[in-house]
Short mmCIF file of the N, C-alpha and C atoms (twelve columns), coordinates in Angstrom:
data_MODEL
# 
_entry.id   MODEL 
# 
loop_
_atom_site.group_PDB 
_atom_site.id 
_atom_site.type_symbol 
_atom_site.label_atom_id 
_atom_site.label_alt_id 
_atom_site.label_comp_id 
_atom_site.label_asym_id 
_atom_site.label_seq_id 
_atom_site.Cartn_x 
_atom_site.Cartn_y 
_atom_site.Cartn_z 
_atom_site.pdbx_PDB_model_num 
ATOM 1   N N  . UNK A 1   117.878 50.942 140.538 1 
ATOM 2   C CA . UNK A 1   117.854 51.401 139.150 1 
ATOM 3   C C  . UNK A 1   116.413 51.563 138.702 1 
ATOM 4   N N  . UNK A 2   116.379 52.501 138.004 1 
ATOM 5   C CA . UNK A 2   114.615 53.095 137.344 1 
ATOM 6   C C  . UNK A 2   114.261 52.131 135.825 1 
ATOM 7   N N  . UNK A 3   113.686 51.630 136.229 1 
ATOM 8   C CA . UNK A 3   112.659 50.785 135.117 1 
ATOM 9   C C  . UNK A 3   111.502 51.525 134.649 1 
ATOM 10  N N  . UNK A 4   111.121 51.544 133.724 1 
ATOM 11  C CA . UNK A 4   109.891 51.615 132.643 1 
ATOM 12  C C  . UNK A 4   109.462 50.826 132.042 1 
ATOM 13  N N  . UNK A 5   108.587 50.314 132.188 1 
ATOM 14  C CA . UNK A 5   108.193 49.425 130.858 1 
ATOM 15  C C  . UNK A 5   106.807 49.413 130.454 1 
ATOM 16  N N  . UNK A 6   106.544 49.690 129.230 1 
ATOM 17  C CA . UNK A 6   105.241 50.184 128.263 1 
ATOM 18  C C  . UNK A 6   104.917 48.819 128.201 1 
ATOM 19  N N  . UNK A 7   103.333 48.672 127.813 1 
ATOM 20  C CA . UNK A 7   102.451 48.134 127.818 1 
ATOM 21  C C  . UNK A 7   100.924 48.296 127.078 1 
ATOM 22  N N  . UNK A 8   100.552 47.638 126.622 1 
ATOM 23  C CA . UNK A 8   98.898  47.761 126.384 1 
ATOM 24  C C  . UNK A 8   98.698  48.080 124.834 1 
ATOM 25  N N  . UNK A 9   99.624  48.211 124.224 1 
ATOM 26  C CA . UNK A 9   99.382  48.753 122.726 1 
ATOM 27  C C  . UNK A 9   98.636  47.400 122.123 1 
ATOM 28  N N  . UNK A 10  98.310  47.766 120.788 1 
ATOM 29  C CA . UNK A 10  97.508  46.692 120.024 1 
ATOM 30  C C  . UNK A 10  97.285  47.266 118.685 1 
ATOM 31  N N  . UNK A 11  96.199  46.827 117.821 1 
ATOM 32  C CA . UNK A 11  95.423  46.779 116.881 1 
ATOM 33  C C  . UNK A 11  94.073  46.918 116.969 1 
ATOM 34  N N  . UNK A 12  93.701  48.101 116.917 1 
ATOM 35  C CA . UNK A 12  92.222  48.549 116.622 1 
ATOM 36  C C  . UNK A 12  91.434  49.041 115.881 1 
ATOM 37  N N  . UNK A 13  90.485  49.196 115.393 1 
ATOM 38  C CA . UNK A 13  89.967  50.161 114.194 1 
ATOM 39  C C  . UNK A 13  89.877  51.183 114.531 1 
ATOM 40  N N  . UNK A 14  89.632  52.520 113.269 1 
ATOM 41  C CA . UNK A 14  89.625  53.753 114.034 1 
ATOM 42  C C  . UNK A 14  88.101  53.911 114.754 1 
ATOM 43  N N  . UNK A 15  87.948  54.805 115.921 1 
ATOM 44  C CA . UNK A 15  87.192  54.915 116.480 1 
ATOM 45  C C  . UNK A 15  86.971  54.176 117.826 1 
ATOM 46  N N  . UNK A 16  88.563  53.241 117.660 1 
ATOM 47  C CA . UNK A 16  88.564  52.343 118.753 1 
ATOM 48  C C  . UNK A 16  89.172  53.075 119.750 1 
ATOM 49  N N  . UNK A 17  89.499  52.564 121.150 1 
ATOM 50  C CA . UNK A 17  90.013  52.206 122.217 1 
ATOM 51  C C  . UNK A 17  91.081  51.340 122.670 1 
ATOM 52  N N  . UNK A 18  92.020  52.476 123.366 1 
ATOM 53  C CA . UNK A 18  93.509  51.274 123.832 1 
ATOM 54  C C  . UNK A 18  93.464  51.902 125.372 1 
ATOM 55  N N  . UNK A 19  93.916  51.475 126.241 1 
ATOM 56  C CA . UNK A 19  95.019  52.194 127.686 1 
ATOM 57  C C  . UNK A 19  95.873  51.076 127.416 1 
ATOM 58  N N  . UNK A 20  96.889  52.577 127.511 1 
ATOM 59  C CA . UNK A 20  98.594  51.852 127.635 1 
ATOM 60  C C  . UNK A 20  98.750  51.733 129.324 1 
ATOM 61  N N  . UNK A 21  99.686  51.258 129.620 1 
ATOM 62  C CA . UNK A 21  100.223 51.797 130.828 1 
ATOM 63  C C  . UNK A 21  101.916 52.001 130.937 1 
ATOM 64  N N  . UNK A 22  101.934 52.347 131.861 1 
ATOM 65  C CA . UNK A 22  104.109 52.190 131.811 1 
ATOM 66  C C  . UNK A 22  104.033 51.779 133.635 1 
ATOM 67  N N  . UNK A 23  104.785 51.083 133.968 1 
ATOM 68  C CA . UNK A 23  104.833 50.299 135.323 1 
ATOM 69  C C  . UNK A 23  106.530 50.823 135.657 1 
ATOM 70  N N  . UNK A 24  106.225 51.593 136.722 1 
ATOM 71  C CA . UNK A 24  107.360 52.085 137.193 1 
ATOM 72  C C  . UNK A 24  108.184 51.225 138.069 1 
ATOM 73  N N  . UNK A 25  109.910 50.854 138.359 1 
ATOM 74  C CA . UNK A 25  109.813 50.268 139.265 1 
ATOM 75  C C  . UNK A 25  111.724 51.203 139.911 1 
ATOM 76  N N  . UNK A 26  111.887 51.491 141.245 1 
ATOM 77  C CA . UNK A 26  112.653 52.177 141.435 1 
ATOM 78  C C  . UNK A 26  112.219 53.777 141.296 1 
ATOM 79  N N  . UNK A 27  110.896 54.129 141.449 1 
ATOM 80  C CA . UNK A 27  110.971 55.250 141.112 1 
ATOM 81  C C  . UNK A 27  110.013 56.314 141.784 1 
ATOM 82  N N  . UNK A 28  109.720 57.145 141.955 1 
ATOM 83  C CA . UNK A 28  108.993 57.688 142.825 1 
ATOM 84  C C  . UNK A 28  108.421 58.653 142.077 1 
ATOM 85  N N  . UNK A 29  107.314 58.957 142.010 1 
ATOM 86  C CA . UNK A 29  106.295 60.275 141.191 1 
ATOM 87  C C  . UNK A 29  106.276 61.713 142.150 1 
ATOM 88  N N  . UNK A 30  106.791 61.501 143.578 1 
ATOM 89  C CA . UNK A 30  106.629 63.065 144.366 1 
ATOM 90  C C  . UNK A 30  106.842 64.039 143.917 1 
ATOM 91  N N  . UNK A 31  107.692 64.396 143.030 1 
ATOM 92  C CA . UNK A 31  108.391 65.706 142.537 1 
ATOM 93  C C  . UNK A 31  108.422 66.012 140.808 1 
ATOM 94  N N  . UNK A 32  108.353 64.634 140.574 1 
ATOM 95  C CA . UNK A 32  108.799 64.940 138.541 1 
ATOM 96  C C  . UNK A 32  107.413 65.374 137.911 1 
ATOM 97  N N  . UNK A 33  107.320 64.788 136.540 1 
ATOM 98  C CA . UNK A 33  106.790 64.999 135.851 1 
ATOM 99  C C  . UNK A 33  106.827 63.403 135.059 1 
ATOM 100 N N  . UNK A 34  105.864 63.528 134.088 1 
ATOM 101 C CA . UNK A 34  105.943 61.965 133.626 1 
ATOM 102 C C  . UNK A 34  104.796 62.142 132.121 1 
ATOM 103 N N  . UNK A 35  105.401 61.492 131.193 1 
ATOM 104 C CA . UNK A 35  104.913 61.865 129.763 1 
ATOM 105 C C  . UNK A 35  105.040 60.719 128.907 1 
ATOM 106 N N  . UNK A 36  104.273 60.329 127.936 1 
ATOM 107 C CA . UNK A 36  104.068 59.785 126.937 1 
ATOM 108 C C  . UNK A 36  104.858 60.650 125.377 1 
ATOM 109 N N  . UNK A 37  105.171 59.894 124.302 1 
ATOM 110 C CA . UNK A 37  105.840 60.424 123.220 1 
ATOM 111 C C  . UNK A 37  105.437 59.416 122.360 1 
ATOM 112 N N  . UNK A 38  105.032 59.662 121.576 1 
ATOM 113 C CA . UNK A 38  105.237 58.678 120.100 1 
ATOM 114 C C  . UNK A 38  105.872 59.092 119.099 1 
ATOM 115 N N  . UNK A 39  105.943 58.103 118.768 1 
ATOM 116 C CA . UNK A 39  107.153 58.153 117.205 1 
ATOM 117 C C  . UNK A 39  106.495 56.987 116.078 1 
ATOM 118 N N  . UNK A 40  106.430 57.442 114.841 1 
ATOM 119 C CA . UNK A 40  105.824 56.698 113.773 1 
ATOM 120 C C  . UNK A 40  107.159 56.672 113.127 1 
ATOM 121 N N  . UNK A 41  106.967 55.615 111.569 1 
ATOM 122 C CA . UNK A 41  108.248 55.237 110.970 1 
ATOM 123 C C  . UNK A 41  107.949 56.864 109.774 1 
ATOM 124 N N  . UNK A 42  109.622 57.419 110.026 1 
ATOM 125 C CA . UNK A 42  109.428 58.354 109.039 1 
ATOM 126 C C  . UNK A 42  108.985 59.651 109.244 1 
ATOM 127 N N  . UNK A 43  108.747 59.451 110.802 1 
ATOM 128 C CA . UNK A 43  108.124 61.154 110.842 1 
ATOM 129 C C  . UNK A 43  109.024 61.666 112.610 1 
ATOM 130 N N  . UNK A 44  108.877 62.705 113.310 1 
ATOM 131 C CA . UNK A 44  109.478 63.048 114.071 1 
ATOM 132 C C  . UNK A 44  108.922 62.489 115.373 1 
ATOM 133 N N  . UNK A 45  109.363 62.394 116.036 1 
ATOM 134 C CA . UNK A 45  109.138 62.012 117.627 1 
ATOM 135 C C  . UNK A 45  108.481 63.224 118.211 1 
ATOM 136 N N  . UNK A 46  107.015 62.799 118.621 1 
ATOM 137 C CA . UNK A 46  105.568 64.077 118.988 1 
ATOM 138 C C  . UNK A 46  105.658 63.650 120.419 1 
ATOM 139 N N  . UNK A 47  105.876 64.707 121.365 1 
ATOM 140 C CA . UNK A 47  105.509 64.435 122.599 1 
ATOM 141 C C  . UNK A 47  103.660 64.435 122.297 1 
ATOM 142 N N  . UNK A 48  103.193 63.515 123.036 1 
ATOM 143 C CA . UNK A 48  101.530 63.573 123.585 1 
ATOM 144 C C  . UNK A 48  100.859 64.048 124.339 1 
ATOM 145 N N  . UNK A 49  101.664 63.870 125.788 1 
ATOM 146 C CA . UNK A 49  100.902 64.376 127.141 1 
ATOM 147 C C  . UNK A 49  101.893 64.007 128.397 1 
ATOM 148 N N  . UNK A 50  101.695 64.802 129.242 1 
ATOM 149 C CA . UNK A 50  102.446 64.984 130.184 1 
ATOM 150 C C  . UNK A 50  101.361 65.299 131.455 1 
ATOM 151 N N  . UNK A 51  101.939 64.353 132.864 1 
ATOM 152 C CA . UNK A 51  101.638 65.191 133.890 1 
ATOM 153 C C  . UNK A 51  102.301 65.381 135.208 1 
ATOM 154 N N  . UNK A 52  101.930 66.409 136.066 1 
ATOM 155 C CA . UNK A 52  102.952 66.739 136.681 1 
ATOM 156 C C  . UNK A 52  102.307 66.454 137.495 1 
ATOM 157 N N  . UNK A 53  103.636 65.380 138.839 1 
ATOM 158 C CA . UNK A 53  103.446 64.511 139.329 1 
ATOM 159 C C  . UNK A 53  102.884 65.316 140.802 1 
ATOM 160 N N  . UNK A 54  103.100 66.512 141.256 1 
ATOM 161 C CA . UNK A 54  102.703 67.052 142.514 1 
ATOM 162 C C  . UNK A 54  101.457 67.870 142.141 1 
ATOM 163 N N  . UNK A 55  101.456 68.318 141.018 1 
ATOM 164 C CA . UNK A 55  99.958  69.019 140.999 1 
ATOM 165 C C  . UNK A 55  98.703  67.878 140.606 1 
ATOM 166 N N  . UNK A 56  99.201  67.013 139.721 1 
ATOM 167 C CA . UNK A 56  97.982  66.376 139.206 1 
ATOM 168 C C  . UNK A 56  97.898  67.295 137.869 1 
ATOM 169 N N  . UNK A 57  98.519  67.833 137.164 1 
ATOM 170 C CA . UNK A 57  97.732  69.354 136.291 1 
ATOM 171 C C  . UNK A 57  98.389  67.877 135.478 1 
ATOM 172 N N  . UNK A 58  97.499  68.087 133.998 1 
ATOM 173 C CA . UNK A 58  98.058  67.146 132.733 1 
ATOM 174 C C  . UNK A 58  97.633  68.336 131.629 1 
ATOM 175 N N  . UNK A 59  98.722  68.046 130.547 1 
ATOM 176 C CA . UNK A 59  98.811  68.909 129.367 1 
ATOM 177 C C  . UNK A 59  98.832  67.860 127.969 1 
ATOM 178 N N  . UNK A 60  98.261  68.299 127.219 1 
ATOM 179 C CA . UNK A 60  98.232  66.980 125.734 1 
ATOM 180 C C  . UNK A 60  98.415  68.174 124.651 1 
ATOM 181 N N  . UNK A 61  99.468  67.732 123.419 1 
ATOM 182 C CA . UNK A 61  98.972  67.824 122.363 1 
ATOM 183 C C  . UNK A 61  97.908  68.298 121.658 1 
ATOM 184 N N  . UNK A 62  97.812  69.038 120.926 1 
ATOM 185 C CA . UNK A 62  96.623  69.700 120.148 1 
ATOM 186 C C  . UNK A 62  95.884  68.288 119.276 1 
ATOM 187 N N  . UNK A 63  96.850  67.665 119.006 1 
ATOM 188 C CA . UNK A 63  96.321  66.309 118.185 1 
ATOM 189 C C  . UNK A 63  95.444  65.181 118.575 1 
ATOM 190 N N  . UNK A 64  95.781  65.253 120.342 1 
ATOM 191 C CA . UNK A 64  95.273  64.356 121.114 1 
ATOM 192 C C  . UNK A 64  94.280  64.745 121.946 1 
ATOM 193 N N  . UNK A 65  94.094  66.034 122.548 1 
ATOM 194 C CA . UNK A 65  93.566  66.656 123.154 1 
ATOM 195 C C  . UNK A 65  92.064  66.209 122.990 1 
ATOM 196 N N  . UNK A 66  91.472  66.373 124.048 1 
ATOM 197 C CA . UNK A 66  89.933  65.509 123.905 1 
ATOM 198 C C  . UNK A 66  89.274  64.195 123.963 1 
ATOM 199 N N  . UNK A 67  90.858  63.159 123.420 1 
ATOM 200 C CA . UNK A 67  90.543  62.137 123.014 1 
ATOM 201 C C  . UNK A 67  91.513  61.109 124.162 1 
ATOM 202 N N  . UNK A 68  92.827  61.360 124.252 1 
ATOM 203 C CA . UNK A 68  93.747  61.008 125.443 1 
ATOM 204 C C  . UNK A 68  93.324  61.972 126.547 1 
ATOM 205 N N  . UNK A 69  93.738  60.583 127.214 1 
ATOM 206 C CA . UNK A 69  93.792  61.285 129.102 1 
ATOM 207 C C  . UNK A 69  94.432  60.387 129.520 1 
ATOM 208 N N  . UNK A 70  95.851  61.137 130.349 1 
ATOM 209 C CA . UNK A 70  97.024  60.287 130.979 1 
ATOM 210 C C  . UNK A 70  96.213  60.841 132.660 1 
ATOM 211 N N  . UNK A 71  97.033  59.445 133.234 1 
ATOM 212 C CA . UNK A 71  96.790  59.585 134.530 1 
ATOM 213 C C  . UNK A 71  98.047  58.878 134.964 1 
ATOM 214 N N  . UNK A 72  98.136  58.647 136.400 1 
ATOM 215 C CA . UNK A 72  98.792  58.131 136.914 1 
ATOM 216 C C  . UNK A 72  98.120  57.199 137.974 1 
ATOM 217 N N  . UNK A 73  98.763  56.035 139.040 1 
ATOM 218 C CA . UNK A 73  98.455  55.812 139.666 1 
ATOM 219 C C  . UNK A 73  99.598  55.393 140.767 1 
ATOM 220 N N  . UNK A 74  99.549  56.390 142.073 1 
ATOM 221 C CA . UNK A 74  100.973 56.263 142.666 1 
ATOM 222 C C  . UNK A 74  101.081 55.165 142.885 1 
ATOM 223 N N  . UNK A 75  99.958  54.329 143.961 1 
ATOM 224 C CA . UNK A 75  100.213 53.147 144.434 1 
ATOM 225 C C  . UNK A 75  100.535 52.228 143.643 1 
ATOM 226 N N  . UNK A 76  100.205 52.355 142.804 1 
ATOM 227 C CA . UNK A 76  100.894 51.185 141.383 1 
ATOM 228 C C  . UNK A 76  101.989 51.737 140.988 1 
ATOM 229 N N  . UNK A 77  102.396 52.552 140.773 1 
ATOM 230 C CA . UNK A 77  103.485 53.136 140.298 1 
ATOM 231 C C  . UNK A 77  103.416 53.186 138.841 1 
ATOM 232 N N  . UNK A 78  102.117 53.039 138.368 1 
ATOM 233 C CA . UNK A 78  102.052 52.826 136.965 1 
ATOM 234 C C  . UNK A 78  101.199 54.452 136.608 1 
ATOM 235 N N  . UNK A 79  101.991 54.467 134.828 1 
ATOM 236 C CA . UNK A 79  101.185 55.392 134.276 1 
ATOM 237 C C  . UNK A 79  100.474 55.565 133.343 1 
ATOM 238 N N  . UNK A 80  99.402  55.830 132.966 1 
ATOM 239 C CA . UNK A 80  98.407  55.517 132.271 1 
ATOM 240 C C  . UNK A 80  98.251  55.861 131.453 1 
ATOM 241 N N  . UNK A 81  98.027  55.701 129.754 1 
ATOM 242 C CA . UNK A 81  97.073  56.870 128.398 1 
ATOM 243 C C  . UNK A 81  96.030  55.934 128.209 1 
ATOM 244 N N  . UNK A 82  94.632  56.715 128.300 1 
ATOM 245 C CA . UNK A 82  93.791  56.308 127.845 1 
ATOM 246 C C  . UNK A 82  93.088  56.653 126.783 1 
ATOM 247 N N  . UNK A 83  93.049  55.848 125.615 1 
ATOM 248 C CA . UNK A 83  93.219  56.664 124.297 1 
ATOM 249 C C  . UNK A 83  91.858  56.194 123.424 1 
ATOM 250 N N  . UNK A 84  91.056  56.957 123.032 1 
ATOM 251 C CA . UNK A 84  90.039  57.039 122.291 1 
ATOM 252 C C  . UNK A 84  89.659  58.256 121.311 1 
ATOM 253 N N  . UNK A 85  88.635  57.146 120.427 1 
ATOM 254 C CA . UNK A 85  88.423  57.752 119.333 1 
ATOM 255 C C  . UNK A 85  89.416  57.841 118.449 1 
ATOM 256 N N  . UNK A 86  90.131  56.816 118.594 1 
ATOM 257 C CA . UNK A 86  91.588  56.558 117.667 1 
ATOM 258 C C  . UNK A 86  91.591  56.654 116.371 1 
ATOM 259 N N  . UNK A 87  92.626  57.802 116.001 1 
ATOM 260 C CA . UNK A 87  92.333  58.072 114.281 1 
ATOM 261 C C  . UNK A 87  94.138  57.015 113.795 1 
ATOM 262 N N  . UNK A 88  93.476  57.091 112.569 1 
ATOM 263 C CA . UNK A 88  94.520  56.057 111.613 1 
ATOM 264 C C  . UNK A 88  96.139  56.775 112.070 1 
ATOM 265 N N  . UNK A 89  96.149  58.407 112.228 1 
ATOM 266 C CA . UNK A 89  97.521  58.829 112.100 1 
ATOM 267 C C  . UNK A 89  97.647  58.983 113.769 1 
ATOM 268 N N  . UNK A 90  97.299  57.968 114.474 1 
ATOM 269 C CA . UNK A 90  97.691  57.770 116.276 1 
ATOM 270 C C  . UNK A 90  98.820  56.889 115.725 1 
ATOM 271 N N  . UNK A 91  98.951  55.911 114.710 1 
ATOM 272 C CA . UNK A 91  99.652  54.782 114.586 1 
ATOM 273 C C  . UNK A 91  101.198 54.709 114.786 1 
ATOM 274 N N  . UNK A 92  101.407 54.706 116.271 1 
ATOM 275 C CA . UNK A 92  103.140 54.933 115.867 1 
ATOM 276 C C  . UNK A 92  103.576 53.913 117.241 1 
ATOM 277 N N  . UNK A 93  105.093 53.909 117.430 1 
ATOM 278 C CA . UNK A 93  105.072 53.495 119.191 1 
ATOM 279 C C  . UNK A 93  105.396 54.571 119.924 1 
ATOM 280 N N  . UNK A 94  104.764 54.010 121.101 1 
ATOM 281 C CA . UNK A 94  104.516 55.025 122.323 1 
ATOM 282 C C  . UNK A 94  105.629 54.390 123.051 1 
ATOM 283 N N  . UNK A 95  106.061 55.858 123.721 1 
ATOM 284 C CA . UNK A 95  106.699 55.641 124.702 1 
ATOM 285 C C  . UNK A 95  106.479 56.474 125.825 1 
ATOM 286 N N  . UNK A 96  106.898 55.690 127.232 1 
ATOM 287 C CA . UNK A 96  106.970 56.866 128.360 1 
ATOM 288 C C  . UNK A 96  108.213 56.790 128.963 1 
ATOM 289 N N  . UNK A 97  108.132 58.349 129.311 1 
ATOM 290 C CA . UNK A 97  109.521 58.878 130.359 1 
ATOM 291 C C  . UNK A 97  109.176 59.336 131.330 1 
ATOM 292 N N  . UNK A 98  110.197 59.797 132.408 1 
ATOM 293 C CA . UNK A 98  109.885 60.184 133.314 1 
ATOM 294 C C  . UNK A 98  110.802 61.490 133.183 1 
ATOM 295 N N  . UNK A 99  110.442 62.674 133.666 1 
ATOM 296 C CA . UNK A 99  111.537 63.523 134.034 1 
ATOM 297 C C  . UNK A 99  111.627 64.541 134.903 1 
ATOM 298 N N  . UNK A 100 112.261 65.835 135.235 1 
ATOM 299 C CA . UNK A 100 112.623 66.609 135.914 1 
ATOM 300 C C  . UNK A 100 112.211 68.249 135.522 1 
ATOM 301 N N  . UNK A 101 111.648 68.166 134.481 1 
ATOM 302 C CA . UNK A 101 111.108 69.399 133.993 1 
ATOM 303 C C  . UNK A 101 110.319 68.783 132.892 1 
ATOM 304 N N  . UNK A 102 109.156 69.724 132.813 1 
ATOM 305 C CA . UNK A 102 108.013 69.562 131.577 1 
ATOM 306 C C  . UNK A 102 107.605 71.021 131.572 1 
ATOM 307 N N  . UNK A 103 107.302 70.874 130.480 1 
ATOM 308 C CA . UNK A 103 106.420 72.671 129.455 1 
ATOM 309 C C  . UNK A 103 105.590 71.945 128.838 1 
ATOM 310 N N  . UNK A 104 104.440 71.891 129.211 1 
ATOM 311 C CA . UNK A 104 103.347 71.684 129.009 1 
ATOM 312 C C  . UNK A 104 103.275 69.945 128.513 1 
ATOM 313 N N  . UNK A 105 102.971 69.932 127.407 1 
ATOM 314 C CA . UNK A 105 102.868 68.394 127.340 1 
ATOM 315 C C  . UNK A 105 104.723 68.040 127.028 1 
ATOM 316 N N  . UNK A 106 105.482 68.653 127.244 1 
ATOM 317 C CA . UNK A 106 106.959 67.892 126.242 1 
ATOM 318 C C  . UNK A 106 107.471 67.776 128.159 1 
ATOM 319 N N  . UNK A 107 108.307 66.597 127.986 1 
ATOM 320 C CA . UNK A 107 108.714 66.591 129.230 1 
ATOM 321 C C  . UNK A 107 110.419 67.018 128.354 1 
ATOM 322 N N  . UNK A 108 110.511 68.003 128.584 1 
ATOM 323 C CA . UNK A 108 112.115 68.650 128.759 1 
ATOM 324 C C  . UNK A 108 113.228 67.594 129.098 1 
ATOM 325 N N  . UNK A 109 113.155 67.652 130.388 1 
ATOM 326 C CA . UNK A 109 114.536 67.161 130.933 1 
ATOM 327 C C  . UNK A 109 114.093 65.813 131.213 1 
ATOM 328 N N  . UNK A 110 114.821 64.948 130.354 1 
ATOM 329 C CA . UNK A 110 114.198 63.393 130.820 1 
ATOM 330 C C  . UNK A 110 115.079 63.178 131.591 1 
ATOM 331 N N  . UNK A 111 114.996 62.243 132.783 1 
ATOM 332 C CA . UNK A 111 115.519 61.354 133.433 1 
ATOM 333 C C  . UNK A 111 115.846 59.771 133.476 1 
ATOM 334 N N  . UNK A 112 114.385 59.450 132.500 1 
ATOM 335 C CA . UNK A 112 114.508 58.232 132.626 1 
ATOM 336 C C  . UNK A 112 113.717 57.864 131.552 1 
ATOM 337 N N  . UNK A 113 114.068 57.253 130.373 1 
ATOM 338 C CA . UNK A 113 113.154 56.975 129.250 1 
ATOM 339 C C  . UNK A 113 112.642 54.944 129.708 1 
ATOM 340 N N  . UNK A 114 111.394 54.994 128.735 1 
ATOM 341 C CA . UNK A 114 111.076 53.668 128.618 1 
ATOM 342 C C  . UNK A 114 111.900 52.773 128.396 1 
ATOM 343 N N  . UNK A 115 111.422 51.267 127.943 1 
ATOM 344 C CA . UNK A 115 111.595 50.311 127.707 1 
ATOM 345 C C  . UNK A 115 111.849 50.049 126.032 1 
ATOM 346 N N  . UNK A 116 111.346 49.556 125.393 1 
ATOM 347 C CA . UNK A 116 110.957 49.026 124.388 1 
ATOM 348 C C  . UNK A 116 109.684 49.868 123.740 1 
ATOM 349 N N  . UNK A 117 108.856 50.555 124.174 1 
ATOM 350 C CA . UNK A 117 107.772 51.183 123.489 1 
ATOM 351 C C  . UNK A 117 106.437 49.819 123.417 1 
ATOM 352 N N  . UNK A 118 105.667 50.263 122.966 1 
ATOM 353 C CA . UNK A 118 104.862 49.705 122.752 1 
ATOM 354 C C  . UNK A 118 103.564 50.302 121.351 1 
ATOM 355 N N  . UNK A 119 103.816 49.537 120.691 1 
ATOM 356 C CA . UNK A 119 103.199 49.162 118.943 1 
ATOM 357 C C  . UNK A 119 101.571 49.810 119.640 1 
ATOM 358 N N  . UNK A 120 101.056 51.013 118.689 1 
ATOM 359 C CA . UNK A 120 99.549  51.319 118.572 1 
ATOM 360 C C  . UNK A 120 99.500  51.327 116.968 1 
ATOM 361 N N  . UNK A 121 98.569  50.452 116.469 1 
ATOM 362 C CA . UNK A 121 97.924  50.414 114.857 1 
ATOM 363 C C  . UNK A 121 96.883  50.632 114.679 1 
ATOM 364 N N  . UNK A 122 96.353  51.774 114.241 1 
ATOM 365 C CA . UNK A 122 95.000  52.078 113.908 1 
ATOM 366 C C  . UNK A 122 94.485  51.546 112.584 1 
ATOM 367 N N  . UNK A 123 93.754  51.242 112.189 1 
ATOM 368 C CA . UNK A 123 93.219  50.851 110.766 1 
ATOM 369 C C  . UNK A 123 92.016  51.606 110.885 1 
ATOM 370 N N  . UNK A 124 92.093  52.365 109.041 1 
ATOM 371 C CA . UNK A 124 90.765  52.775 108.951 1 
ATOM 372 C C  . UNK A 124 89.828  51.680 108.125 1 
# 
């Protein structure tokens, strides 16, 4: 069975620094795709960034762009956002999925959503 589970969120000021990770277990990166999403209270669920697991190619958000960079790491099976220059409206929980199709940063066809998410709070 495919596990996810998010990690690394916190409390920072803006201008700060987080890496999340998501720790895969049951699951293999050869073929999919694999993406981050956040969701704040009250507003819609924003895909962030996505990357595709055979090219290496990663796609972000216009919002994030510049400032996130997802990676992966096979041998860990874990996946990475590394998030800076954090503005107050990053503040939501993150989540990652895994899936079977992505368009650019939205992973389409999920396969396998997270855990629990994990809490990012920016303060200005």
């Amino acid at each position: 069975q495919v596990q996810l589970v998010e990690s690394g969120g916190g409390s920072v000021q803006a201008g700060g620094s987080l890496r999340l990770s998501c720790a895969a277990s049951g699951y293999t990166y050869s073929s999919d795709c694999m993406g981050w999403f956040r969701q704040a209270p009250g507003k819609e669920r924003e895909g962030v960034a996505a990357i595709y697991s055979g090219s290496g190619s990663t796609y972000y958000a216009d919002s994030v762009k510049g400032r996130f960079t997802i990676s992966q790491d096979n041998a860990k099976n874990t996946l990475y956002l590394q998030m800076n220059s954090l503005k107050p409206e990053d503040t939501a929980m993150y989540y990652c999925v895994a899936g079977s199709l992505c368009v650019g940063h939205i992973v389409v066809r999920v396969t396998t959503t997270g855990g629990r998410g994990t809490q990012v709070t920016v303060s200005s």
